[in-house]
Short mmCIF file of C-alpha atoms in Angstrom, two decimals:
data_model
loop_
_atom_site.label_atom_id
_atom_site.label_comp_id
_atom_site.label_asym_id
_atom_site.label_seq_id
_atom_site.Cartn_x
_atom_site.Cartn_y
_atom_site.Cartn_z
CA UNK A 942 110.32 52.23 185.07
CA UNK A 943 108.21 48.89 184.37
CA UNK A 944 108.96 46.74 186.31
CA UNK A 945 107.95 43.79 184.04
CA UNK A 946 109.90 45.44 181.20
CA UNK A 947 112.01 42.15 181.05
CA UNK A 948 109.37 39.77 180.62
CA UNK A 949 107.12 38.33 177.11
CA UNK A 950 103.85 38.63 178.85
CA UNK A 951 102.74 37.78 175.47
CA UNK A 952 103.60 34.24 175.65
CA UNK A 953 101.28 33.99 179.37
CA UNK A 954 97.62 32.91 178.46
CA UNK A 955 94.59 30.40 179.88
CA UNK A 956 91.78 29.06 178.22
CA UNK A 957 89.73 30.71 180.73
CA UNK A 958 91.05 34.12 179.46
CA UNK A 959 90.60 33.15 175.71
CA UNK A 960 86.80 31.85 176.95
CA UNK A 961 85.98 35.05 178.36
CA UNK A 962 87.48 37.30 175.18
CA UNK A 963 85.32 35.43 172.99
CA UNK A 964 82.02 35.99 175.20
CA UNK A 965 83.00 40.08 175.21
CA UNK A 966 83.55 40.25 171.44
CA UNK A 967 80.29 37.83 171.01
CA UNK A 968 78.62 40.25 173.14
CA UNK A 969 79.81 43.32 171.66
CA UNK A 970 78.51 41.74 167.74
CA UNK A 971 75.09 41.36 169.59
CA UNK A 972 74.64 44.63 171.09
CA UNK A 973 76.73 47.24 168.93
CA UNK A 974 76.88 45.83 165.53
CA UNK A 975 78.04 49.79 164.63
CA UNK A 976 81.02 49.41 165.98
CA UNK A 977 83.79 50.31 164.25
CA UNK A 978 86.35 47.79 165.82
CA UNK A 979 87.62 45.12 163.79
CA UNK A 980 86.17 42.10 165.68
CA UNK A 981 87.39 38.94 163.27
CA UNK A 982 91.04 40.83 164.22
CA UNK A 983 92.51 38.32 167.25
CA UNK A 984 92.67 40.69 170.38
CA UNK A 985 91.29 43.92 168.47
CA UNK A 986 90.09 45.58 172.04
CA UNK A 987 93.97 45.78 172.60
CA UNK A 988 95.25 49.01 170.86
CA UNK A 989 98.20 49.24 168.59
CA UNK A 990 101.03 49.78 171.32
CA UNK A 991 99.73 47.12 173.47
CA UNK A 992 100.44 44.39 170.48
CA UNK A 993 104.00 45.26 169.91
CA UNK A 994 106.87 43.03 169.64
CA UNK A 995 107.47 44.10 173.62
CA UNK A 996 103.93 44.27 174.80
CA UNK A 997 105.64 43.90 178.57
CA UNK A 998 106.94 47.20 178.20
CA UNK A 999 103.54 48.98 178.16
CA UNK A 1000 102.73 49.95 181.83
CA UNK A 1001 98.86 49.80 182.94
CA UNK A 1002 97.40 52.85 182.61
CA UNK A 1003 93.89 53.76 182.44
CA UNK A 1004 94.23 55.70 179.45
CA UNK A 1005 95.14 52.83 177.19
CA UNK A 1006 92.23 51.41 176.58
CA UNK A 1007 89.25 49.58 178.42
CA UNK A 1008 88.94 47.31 181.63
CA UNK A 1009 89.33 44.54 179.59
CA UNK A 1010 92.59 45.42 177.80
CA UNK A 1011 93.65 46.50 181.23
CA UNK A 1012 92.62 42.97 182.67
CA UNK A 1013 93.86 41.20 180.11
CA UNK A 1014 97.50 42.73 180.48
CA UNK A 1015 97.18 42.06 184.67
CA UNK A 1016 96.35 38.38 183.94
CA UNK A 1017 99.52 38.03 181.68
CA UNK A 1018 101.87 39.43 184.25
CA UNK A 1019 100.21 37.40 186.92
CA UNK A 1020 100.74 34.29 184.28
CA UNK A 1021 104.86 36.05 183.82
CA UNK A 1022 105.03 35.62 188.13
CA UNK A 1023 103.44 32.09 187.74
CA UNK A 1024 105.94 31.19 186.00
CA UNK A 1025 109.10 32.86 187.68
CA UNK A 1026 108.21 30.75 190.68
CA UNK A 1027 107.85 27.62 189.05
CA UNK A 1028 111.42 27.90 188.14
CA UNK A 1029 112.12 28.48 191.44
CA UNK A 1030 113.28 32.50 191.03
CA UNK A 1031 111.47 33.07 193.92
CA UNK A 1032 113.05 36.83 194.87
CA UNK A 1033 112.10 37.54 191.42
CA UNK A 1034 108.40 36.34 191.93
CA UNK A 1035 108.18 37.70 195.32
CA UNK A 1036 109.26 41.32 194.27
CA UNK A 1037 107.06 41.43 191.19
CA UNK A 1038 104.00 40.16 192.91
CA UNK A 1039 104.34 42.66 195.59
CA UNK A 1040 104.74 45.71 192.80
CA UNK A 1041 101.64 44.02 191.22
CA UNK A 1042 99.92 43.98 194.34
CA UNK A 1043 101.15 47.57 195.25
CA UNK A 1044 100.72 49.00 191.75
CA UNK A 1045 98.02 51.96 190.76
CA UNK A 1046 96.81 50.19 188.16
CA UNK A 1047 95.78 46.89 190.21
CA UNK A 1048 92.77 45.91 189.34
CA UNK A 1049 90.18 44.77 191.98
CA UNK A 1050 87.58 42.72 191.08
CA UNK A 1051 85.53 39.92 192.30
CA UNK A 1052 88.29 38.75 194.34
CA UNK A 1053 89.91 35.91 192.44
CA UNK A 1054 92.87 38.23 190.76
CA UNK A 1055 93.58 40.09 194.28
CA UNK A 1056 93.89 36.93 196.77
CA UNK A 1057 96.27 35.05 193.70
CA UNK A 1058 99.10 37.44 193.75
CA UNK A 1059 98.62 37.59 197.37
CA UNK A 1060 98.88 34.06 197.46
CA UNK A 1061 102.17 34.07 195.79
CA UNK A 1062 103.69 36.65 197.63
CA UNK A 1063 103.43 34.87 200.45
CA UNK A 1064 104.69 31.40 198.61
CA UNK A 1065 107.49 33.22 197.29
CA UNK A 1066 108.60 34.32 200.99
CA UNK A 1067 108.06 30.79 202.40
CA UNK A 1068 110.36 29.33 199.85
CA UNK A 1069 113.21 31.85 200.06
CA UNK A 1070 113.08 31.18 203.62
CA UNK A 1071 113.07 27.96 203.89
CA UNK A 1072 116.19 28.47 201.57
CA UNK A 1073 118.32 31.22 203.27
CA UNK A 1074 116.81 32.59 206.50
CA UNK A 1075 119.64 34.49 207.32
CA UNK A 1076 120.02 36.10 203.85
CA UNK A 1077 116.33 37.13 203.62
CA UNK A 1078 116.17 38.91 207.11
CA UNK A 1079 119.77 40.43 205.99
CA UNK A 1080 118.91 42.05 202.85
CA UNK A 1081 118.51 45.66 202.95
CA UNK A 1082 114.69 45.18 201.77
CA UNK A 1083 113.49 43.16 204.38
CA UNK A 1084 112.60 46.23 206.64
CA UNK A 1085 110.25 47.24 204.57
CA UNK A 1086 109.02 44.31 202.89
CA UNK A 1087 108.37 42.26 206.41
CA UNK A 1088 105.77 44.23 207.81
CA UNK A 1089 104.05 43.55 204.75
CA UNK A 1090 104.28 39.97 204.54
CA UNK A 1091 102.38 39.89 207.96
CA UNK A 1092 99.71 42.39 206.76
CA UNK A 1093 99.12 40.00 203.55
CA UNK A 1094 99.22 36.81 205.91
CA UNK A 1095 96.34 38.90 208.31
CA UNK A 1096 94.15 39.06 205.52
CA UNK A 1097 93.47 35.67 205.21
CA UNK A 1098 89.48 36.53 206.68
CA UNK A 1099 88.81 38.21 203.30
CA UNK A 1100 89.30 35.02 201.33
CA UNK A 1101 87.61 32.51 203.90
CA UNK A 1102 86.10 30.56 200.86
CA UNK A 1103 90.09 29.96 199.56
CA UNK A 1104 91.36 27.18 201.96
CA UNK A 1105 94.73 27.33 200.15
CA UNK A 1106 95.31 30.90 201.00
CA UNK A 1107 94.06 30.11 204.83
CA UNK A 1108 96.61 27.42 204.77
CA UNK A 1109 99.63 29.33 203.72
CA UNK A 1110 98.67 32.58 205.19
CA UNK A 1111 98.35 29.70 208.67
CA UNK A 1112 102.24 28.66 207.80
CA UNK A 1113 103.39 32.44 207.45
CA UNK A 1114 101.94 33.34 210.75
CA UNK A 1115 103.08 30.78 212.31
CA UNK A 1116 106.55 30.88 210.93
CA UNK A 1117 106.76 34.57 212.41
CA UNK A 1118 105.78 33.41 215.88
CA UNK A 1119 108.07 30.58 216.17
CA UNK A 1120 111.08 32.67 214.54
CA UNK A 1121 110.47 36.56 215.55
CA UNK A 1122 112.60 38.07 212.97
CA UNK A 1123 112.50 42.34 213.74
CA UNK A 1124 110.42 44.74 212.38
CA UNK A 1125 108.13 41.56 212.21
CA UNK A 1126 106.72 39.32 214.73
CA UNK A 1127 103.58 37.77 215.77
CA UNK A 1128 103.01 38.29 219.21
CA UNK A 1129 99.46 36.65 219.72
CA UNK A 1130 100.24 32.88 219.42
CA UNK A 1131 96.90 32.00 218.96
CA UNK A 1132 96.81 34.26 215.44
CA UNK A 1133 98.06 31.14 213.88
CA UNK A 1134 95.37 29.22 214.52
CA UNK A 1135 92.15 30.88 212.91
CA UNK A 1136 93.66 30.34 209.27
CA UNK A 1137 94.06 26.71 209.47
CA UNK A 1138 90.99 25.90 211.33
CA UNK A 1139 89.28 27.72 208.52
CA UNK A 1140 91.33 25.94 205.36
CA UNK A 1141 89.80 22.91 207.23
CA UNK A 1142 86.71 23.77 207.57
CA UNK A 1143 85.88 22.66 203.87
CA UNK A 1144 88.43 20.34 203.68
CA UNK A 1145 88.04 18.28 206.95
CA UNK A 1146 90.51 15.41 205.78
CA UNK A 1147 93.28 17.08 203.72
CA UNK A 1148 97.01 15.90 205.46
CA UNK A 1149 98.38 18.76 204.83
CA UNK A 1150 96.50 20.68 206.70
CA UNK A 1151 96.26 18.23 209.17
CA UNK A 1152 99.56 18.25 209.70
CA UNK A 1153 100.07 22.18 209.40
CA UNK A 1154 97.22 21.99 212.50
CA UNK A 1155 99.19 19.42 214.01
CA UNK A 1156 102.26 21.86 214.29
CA UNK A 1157 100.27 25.01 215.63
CA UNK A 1158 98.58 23.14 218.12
CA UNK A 1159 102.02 21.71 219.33
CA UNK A 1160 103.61 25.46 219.38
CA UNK A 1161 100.03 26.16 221.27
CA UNK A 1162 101.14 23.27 223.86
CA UNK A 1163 97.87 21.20 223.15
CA UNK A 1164 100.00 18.04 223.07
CA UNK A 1165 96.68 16.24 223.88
CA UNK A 1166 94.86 17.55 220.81
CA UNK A 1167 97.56 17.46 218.43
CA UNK A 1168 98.08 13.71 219.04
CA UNK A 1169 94.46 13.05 218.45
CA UNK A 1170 94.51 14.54 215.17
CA UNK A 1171 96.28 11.51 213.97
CA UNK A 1172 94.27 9.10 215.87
CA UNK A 1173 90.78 10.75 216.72
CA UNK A 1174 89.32 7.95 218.33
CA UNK A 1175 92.15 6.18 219.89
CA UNK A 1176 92.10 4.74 223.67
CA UNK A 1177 95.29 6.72 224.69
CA UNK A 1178 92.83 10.29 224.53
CA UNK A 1179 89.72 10.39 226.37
CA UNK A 1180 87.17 12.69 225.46
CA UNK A 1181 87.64 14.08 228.67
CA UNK A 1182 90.82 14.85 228.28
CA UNK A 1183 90.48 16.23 224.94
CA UNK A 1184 87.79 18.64 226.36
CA UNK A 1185 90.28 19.55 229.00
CA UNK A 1186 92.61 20.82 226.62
CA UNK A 1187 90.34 23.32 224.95
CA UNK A 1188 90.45 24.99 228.25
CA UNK A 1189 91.98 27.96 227.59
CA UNK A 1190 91.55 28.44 223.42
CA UNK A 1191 89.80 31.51 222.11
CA UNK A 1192 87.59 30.13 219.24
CA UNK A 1193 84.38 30.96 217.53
CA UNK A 1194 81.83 29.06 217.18
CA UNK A 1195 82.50 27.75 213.77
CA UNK A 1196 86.30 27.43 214.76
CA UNK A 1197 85.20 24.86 217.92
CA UNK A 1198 83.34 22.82 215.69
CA UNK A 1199 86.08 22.43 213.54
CA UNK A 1200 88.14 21.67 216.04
CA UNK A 1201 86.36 19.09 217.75
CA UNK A 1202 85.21 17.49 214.49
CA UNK A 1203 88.68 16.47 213.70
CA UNK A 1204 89.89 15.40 217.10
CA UNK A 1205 87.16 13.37 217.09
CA UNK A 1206 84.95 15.06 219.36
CA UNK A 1207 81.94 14.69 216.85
CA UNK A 1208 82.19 11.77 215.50
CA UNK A 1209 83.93 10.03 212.57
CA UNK A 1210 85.43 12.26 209.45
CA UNK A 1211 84.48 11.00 206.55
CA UNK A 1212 87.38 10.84 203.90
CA UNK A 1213 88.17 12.95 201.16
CA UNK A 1214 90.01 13.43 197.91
CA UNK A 1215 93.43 15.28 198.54
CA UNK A 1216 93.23 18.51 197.51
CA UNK A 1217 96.66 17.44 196.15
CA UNK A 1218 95.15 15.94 193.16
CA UNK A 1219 92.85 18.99 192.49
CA UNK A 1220 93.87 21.64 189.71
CA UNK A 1221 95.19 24.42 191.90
CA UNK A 1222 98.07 26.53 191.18
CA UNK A 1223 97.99 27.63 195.32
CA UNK A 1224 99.26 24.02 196.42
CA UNK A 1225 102.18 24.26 193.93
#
């Protein structure tokens, strides 16, 4: 059974989709003008069954056609999850993200594809629980599905250049530790704050992140260092006693600089434009 058998996948596009057909089909006049497929046709490397009035109800399968039909169909139903959570049926995005995720036919490329339905499966979770706890943790699925929340959340390392998956994968963990919720807990309070020291890393200034450090190094009981994140340089915090409180923390190299660079440590931060105002479906 298809699990997206419900949805018009059809109706799910980008531009940068539509960009990249054109450049295969361009590509495929230049260097096989023999070919027999009819290029002028609109989405001609999709077979017959795949352009249906129900294209949804055609499962991925390798035998359908090539990687890019096969793409092509992935980035709809990521589009179809997209949009489930933007209408705030987040049980519905949650369990089709994970099946996407999950799913043979997942395809694996440079990256971008894998760490975006990670990074609404662990969206989707945060918003059910922030709206029903109790029913979440209740529901028959949540043995299973738990432990893999956490596993998605500890892979945060393979997408170090995507600060917004650092950041949420930061608010799962830490969500865990603070409310231990069997089979899933994180027992090494100090797993919460890698993530977020590494979403700021190339975003030094963002408040939300600020504030999401602000909260892990409170649960850390770094009072000290979470009050100079809001005023780096003020007289109430030495730098002595700032150093003091580092005492203690397991960090990397990179992770200390961080660190001290926005408790003021290093110097001044230099502002930023909010990520807020950036075109990223993650900070939805």
């Amino acid at each position: 059974m298809d699990e997206f058998a419900d949805l018009d996948i059809s109706d799910y596009e980008d531009d940068s989709a539509t960009l990249a057909r054109r450049a295969r089909i361009e590509a495929a006049r230049l260097q096989a003008r023999d070919y027999s497929a009819k290029l002028e046709e609109p989405e001609w490397y999709l077979t017959s069954e795949t352009q249906s009035s129900s294209p949804s109800t055609i499962p991925l399968q390798e035998d359908h056609g090539s990687t890019s039909q096969l793409k092509d169909l992935h980035r709809r139903k990521i589009f179809a999850i997209q949009h489930h959570y933007l209408q705030r049926s987040y049980l519905t995005s949650l369990n089709l993200a994970l099946i996407l995720s999950n799913g043979n036919s997942y395809i694996r490329g440079d990256g971008s594809e894998d760490v975006e339905v990670l990074d609404l499966i662990l969206r989707s979770f945060l918003k059910l629980w922030e709206k029903d706890p109790e029913g979440l943790v209740g529901a028959g699925a949540w043995k299973e599905q738990g432990p893999m929340i956490v596993e998605i959340a500890r892979k945060w390392p393979n997408y170090r250049g995507v600060p917004t998956f650092s950041f949420t994968a930061s608010k799962v963990l830490i969500l865990l530790s603070t409310n231990p919720s069997p089979p899933v807990a994180v027992e090494n309070p100090q797993e919460t704050l890698s993530p977020i020291l590494n979403a700021l890393k190339l975003h030094l200034t963002q408040s939300r992140y600020l504030a999401q450090l602000e909260r892990v190094l409170q649960f850390l009981d770094r009072p000290v260092l979470a009050k100079a994140l809001t005023n780096p340089n003020g007289p109430e915090v030495t730098m002595e006693d700032k150093r003091k409180a580092f005492e203690g923390l397991i960090l990397t190299e990179e992770e200390r600089w961080t660190l001290e660079k926005v408790t003021g440590l290093r110097g001044e931060v230099q502002d930023e434009p909010q990520e807020d105002h950036l075109r990223d479906v993650r900070s939805l």
